[in-house]
Amino acid sequence: MELDKFVTKTLLMISKGVYDAQNSSPEYGVKVNELPITSFSRNDPLSQNGTFMQNVTFDVAITTEEVSEGDAKISVLGLSLGKNGSFTDVYSSRIKFTIPLSFPRSSLDKQ
Protein backbone atom coordinates (compact mmCIF):
# COMPACT_ATOMS: atom_id res chain seq x y z
CA MET A 1 0.00 0.00 0.00
CA GLU A 2 1.28 3.45 -0.83
CA LEU A 3 2.11 5.76 2.08
CA ASP A 4 -0.59 8.35 1.31
CA LYS A 5 -3.30 5.68 1.20
CA PHE A 6 -1.98 4.11 4.41
CA VAL A 7 -2.05 7.47 6.23
CA THR A 8 -5.52 8.30 4.90
CA LYS A 9 -7.01 4.94 5.83
CA THR A 10 -5.38 4.93 9.28
CA LEU A 11 -6.59 8.45 10.14
CA LEU A 12 -10.11 7.64 8.95
CA MET A 13 -10.21 4.52 11.12
CA ILE A 14 -8.99 6.49 14.17
CA SER A 15 -11.57 9.22 13.45
CA LYS A 16 -14.37 6.65 13.24
CA GLY A 17 -13.26 5.14 16.54
CA VAL A 18 -13.30 8.56 18.23
CA TYR A 19 -16.72 9.34 16.72
CA ASP A 20 -18.14 6.01 17.91
CA ALA A 21 -16.71 6.58 21.40
CA GLN A 22 -18.18 10.09 21.53
CA ASN A 23 -21.63 8.71 20.74
CA SER A 24 -21.34 5.82 23.22
CA SER A 25 -19.79 7.57 26.22
CA PRO A 26 -22.47 10.08 27.39
CA GLU A 27 -24.35 7.41 29.35
CA TYR A 28 -21.22 7.14 31.54
CA GLY A 29 -20.70 10.90 31.79
CA VAL A 30 -17.46 10.69 29.83
CA LYS A 31 -16.55 13.26 27.15
CA VAL A 32 -14.20 12.12 24.39
CA ASN A 33 -11.98 14.75 22.75
CA GLU A 34 -13.88 17.59 24.43
CA LEU A 35 -12.82 21.18 23.81
CA PRO A 36 -11.11 22.39 27.02
CA ILE A 37 -12.33 25.63 28.61
CA THR A 38 -8.98 26.61 30.08
CA SER A 39 -5.55 25.30 30.83
CA PHE A 40 -3.20 25.97 33.71
CA SER A 41 -0.44 24.58 31.56
CA ARG A 42 -0.27 22.84 28.22
CA ASN A 43 -0.27 19.50 30.06
CA ASP A 44 -3.30 20.10 32.28
CA PRO A 45 -6.34 21.21 30.27
CA LEU A 46 -9.53 21.79 32.26
CA SER A 47 -12.74 20.25 30.90
CA GLN A 48 -16.22 21.75 30.65
CA ASN A 49 -17.24 20.02 33.91
CA GLY A 50 -14.28 21.44 35.82
CA THR A 51 -12.16 18.28 35.98
CA PHE A 52 -8.71 17.90 34.51
CA MET A 53 -8.74 16.10 31.19
CA GLN A 54 -6.90 12.79 31.02
CA ASN A 55 -4.96 11.69 27.97
CA VAL A 56 -5.27 8.11 26.79
CA THR A 57 -2.29 7.18 24.63
CA PHE A 58 -2.48 4.35 22.13
CA ASP A 59 0.69 2.73 20.79
CA VAL A 60 -0.58 0.16 18.34
CA ALA A 61 1.14 -2.28 16.02
CA ILE A 62 -0.88 -2.59 12.83
CA THR A 63 -0.58 -4.67 9.70
CA THR A 64 -1.23 -3.84 6.08
CA GLU A 65 -2.16 -6.72 3.84
CA GLU A 66 -2.72 -6.45 0.10
CA VAL A 67 -5.92 -8.12 -1.08
CA SER A 68 -6.01 -9.78 -4.50
CA GLU A 69 -8.53 -7.23 -5.85
CA GLY A 70 -6.04 -4.43 -5.18
CA ASP A 71 -7.72 -3.24 -1.99
CA ALA A 72 -5.75 -3.07 1.21
CA LYS A 73 -6.77 -3.97 4.72
CA ILE A 74 -5.39 -2.38 7.89
CA SER A 75 -5.82 -4.25 11.16
CA VAL A 76 -4.36 -4.51 14.62
CA LEU A 77 -1.31 -6.74 14.48
CA GLY A 78 -2.13 -10.41 14.51
CA LEU A 79 -0.54 -13.46 13.01
CA SER A 80 -2.34 -15.94 10.83
CA LEU A 81 -1.33 -19.03 8.97
CA GLY A 82 -2.43 -19.57 5.37
CA LYS A 83 -3.65 -22.78 3.74
CA ASN A 84 -1.31 -25.76 3.85
CA GLY A 85 1.02 -24.01 6.29
CA SER A 86 2.03 -21.27 3.84
CA PHE A 87 2.59 -17.74 5.14
CA THR A 88 1.37 -14.45 3.70
CA ASP A 89 3.70 -11.46 3.46
CA VAL A 90 2.42 -8.78 5.79
CA TYR A 91 3.74 -5.26 6.32
CA SER A 92 3.62 -4.03 9.89
CA SER A 93 3.89 -0.53 11.31
CA ARG A 94 3.35 1.17 14.61
CA ILE A 95 1.23 4.23 15.18
CA LYS A 96 0.96 6.24 18.36
CA PHE A 97 -1.77 8.76 19.13
CA THR A 98 -3.41 10.39 22.14
CA ILE A 99 -7.07 11.16 22.75
CA PRO A 100 -8.17 13.38 25.67
CA LEU A 101 -11.00 12.22 27.94
CA SER A 102 -13.02 14.07 30.54
CA PHE A 103 -14.41 11.84 33.27
CA PRO A 104 -17.43 12.84 35.38
CA ARG A 105 -16.93 14.43 38.76
CA SER A 106 -17.17 12.13 41.75
CA SER A 107 -20.54 11.95 43.49
CA LEU A 108 -18.69 13.02 46.65
CA ASP A 109 -17.77 16.33 44.96
CA LYS A 110 -21.46 17.11 44.38
CA GLN A 111 -22.38 16.96 48.08
PDB file of C-alpha atoms in Angstrom:
ATOM      1  CA  MET A   1       0.000   0.000   0.000  1.00  0.00           C
ATOM      2  CA  GLU A   2       1.281   3.451  -0.829  1.00  0.00           C
ATOM      3  CA  LEU A   3       2.108   5.761   2.082  1.00  0.00           C
ATOM      4  CA  ASP A   4      -0.586   8.347   1.306  1.00  0.00           C
ATOM      5  CA  LYS A   5      -3.297   5.679   1.202  1.00  0.00           C
ATOM      6  CA  PHE A   6      -1.975   4.109   4.407  1.00  0.00           C
ATOM      7  CA  VAL A   7      -2.053   7.472   6.232  1.00  0.00           C
ATOM      8  CA  THR A   8      -5.523   8.305   4.900  1.00  0.00           C
ATOM      9  CA  LYS A   9      -7.006   4.941   5.827  1.00  0.00           C
ATOM     10  CA  THR A  10      -5.377   4.928   9.280  1.00  0.00           C
ATOM     11  CA  LEU A  11      -6.592   8.449  10.140  1.00  0.00           C
ATOM     12  CA  LEU A  12     -10.113   7.643   8.954  1.00  0.00           C
ATOM     13  CA  MET A  13     -10.209   4.520  11.119  1.00  0.00           C
ATOM     14  CA  ILE A  14      -8.992   6.486  14.174  1.00  0.00           C
ATOM     15  CA  SER A  15     -11.572   9.217  13.447  1.00  0.00           C
ATOM     16  CA  LYS A  16     -14.373   6.650  13.239  1.00  0.00           C
ATOM     17  CA  GLY A  17     -13.261   5.140  16.543  1.00  0.00           C
ATOM     18  CA  VAL A  18     -13.298   8.565  18.230  1.00  0.00           C
ATOM     19  CA  TYR A  19     -16.717   9.337  16.720  1.00  0.00           C
ATOM     20  CA  ASP A  20     -18.135   6.009  17.908  1.00  0.00           C
ATOM     21  CA  ALA A  21     -16.706   6.582  21.404  1.00  0.00           C
ATOM     22  CA  GLN A  22     -18.185  10.095  21.528  1.00  0.00           C
ATOM     23  CA  ASN A  23     -21.632   8.705  20.742  1.00  0.00           C
ATOM     24  CA  SER A  24     -21.344   5.817  23.219  1.00  0.00           C
ATOM     25  CA  SER A  25     -19.786   7.573  26.216  1.00  0.00           C
ATOM     26  CA  PRO A  26     -22.473  10.079  27.386  1.00  0.00           C
ATOM     27  CA  GLU A  27     -24.350   7.414  29.348  1.00  0.00           C
ATOM     28  CA  TYR A  28     -21.219   7.138  31.536  1.00  0.00           C
ATOM     29  CA  GLY A  29     -20.702  10.900  31.792  1.00  0.00           C
ATOM     30  CA  VAL A  30     -17.455  10.692  29.826  1.00  0.00           C
ATOM     31  CA  LYS A  31     -16.546  13.257  27.154  1.00  0.00           C
ATOM     32  CA  VAL A  32     -14.200  12.116  24.394  1.00  0.00           C
ATOM     33  CA  ASN A  33     -11.977  14.749  22.753  1.00  0.00           C
ATOM     34  CA  GLU A  34     -13.880  17.592  24.433  1.00  0.00           C
ATOM     35  CA  LEU A  35     -12.823  21.184  23.813  1.00  0.00           C
ATOM     36  CA  PRO A  36     -11.114  22.388  27.023  1.00  0.00           C
ATOM     37  CA  ILE A  37     -12.327  25.628  28.605  1.00  0.00           C
ATOM     38  CA  THR A  38      -8.980  26.615  30.075  1.00  0.00           C
ATOM     39  CA  SER A  39      -5.549  25.298  30.829  1.00  0.00           C
ATOM     40  CA  PHE A  40      -3.198  25.969  33.712  1.00  0.00           C
ATOM     41  CA  SER A  41      -0.438  24.584  31.562  1.00  0.00           C
ATOM     42  CA  ARG A  42      -0.269  22.844  28.222  1.00  0.00           C
ATOM     43  CA  ASN A  43      -0.265  19.497  30.057  1.00  0.00           C
ATOM     44  CA  ASP A  44      -3.296  20.101  32.284  1.00  0.00           C
ATOM     45  CA  PRO A  45      -6.341  21.206  30.270  1.00  0.00           C
ATOM     46  CA  LEU A  46      -9.532  21.790  32.260  1.00  0.00           C
ATOM     47  CA  SER A  47     -12.739  20.247  30.899  1.00  0.00           C
ATOM     48  CA  GLN A  48     -16.215  21.751  30.650  1.00  0.00           C
ATOM     49  CA  ASN A  49     -17.245  20.018  33.908  1.00  0.00           C
ATOM     50  CA  GLY A  50     -14.278  21.435  35.816  1.00  0.00           C
ATOM     51  CA  THR A  51     -12.162  18.281  35.976  1.00  0.00           C
ATOM     52  CA  PHE A  52      -8.712  17.899  34.506  1.00  0.00           C
ATOM     53  CA  MET A  53      -8.737  16.099  31.192  1.00  0.00           C
ATOM     54  CA  GLN A  54      -6.898  12.791  31.024  1.00  0.00           C
ATOM     55  CA  ASN A  55      -4.956  11.686  27.969  1.00  0.00           C
ATOM     56  CA  VAL A  56      -5.267   8.107  26.787  1.00  0.00           C
ATOM     57  CA  THR A  57      -2.286   7.176  24.632  1.00  0.00           C
ATOM     58  CA  PHE A  58      -2.477   4.353  22.128  1.00  0.00           C
ATOM     59  CA  ASP A  59       0.695   2.729  20.793  1.00  0.00           C
ATOM     60  CA  VAL A  60      -0.576   0.158  18.336  1.00  0.00           C
ATOM     61  CA  ALA A  61       1.138  -2.283  16.018  1.00  0.00           C
ATOM     62  CA  ILE A  62      -0.884  -2.591  12.828  1.00  0.00           C
ATOM     63  CA  THR A  63      -0.581  -4.669   9.699  1.00  0.00           C
ATOM     64  CA  THR A  64      -1.230  -3.839   6.083  1.00  0.00           C
ATOM     65  CA  GLU A  65      -2.158  -6.720   3.838  1.00  0.00           C
ATOM     66  CA  GLU A  66      -2.717  -6.451   0.101  1.00  0.00           C
ATOM     67  CA  VAL A  67      -5.921  -8.116  -1.084  1.00  0.00           C
ATOM     68  CA  SER A  68      -6.010  -9.785  -4.501  1.00  0.00           C
ATOM     69  CA  GLU A  69      -8.526  -7.232  -5.854  1.00  0.00           C
ATOM     70  CA  GLY A  70      -6.039  -4.433  -5.181  1.00  0.00           C
ATOM     71  CA  ASP A  71      -7.721  -3.241  -1.994  1.00  0.00           C
ATOM     72  CA  ALA A  72      -5.751  -3.071   1.205  1.00  0.00           C
ATOM     73  CA  LYS A  73      -6.775  -3.973   4.722  1.00  0.00           C
ATOM     74  CA  ILE A  74      -5.393  -2.385   7.887  1.00  0.00           C
ATOM     75  CA  SER A  75      -5.821  -4.255  11.157  1.00  0.00           C
ATOM     76  CA  VAL A  76      -4.364  -4.509  14.623  1.00  0.00           C
ATOM     77  CA  LEU A  77      -1.310  -6.741  14.484  1.00  0.00           C
ATOM     78  CA  GLY A  78      -2.128 -10.411  14.512  1.00  0.00           C
ATOM     79  CA  LEU A  79      -0.540 -13.459  13.009  1.00  0.00           C
ATOM     80  CA  SER A  80      -2.343 -15.940  10.829  1.00  0.00           C
ATOM     81  CA  LEU A  81      -1.329 -19.035   8.967  1.00  0.00           C
ATOM     82  CA  GLY A  82      -2.429 -19.568   5.369  1.00  0.00           C
ATOM     83  CA  LYS A  83      -3.651 -22.784   3.745  1.00  0.00           C
ATOM     84  CA  ASN A  84      -1.311 -25.756   3.847  1.00  0.00           C
ATOM     85  CA  GLY A  85       1.019 -24.015   6.291  1.00  0.00           C
ATOM     86  CA  SER A  86       2.032 -21.266   3.840  1.00  0.00           C
ATOM     87  CA  PHE A  87       2.593 -17.738   5.138  1.00  0.00           C
ATOM     88  CA  THR A  88       1.374 -14.454   3.704  1.00  0.00           C
ATOM     89  CA  ASP A  89       3.703 -11.464   3.456  1.00  0.00           C
ATOM     90  CA  VAL A  90       2.416  -8.780   5.791  1.00  0.00           C
ATOM     91  CA  TYR A  91       3.741  -5.259   6.317  1.00  0.00           C
ATOM     92  CA  SER A  92       3.615  -4.034   9.889  1.00  0.00           C
ATOM     93  CA  SER A  93       3.891  -0.533  11.307  1.00  0.00           C
ATOM     94  CA  ARG A  94       3.346   1.171  14.612  1.00  0.00           C
ATOM     95  CA  ILE A  95       1.232   4.230  15.180  1.00  0.00           C
ATOM     96  CA  LYS A  96       0.961   6.240  18.358  1.00  0.00           C
ATOM     97  CA  PHE A  97      -1.767   8.762  19.132  1.00  0.00           C
ATOM     98  CA  THR A  98      -3.415  10.387  22.142  1.00  0.00           C
ATOM     99  CA  ILE A  99      -7.075  11.162  22.751  1.00  0.00           C
ATOM    100  CA  PRO A 100      -8.171  13.383  25.675  1.00  0.00           C
ATOM    101  CA  LEU A 101     -11.000  12.225  27.940  1.00  0.00           C
ATOM    102  CA  SER A 102     -13.021  14.068  30.537  1.00  0.00           C
ATOM    103  CA  PHE A 103     -14.406  11.836  33.271  1.00  0.00           C
ATOM    104  CA  PRO A 104     -17.429  12.843  35.379  1.00  0.00           C
ATOM    105  CA  ARG A 105     -16.934  14.430  38.762  1.00  0.00           C
ATOM    106  CA  SER A 106     -17.169  12.130  41.754  1.00  0.00           C
ATOM    107  CA  SER A 107     -20.540  11.953  43.486  1.00  0.00           C
ATOM    108  CA  LEU A 108     -18.689  13.024  46.654  1.00  0.00           C
ATOM    109  CA  ASP A 109     -17.774  16.333  44.960  1.00  0.00           C
ATOM    110  CA  LYS A 110     -21.456  17.115  44.381  1.00  0.00           C
ATOM    111  CA  GLN A 111     -22.378  16.961  48.083  1.00  0.00           C
TER     112      GLN A 111
END
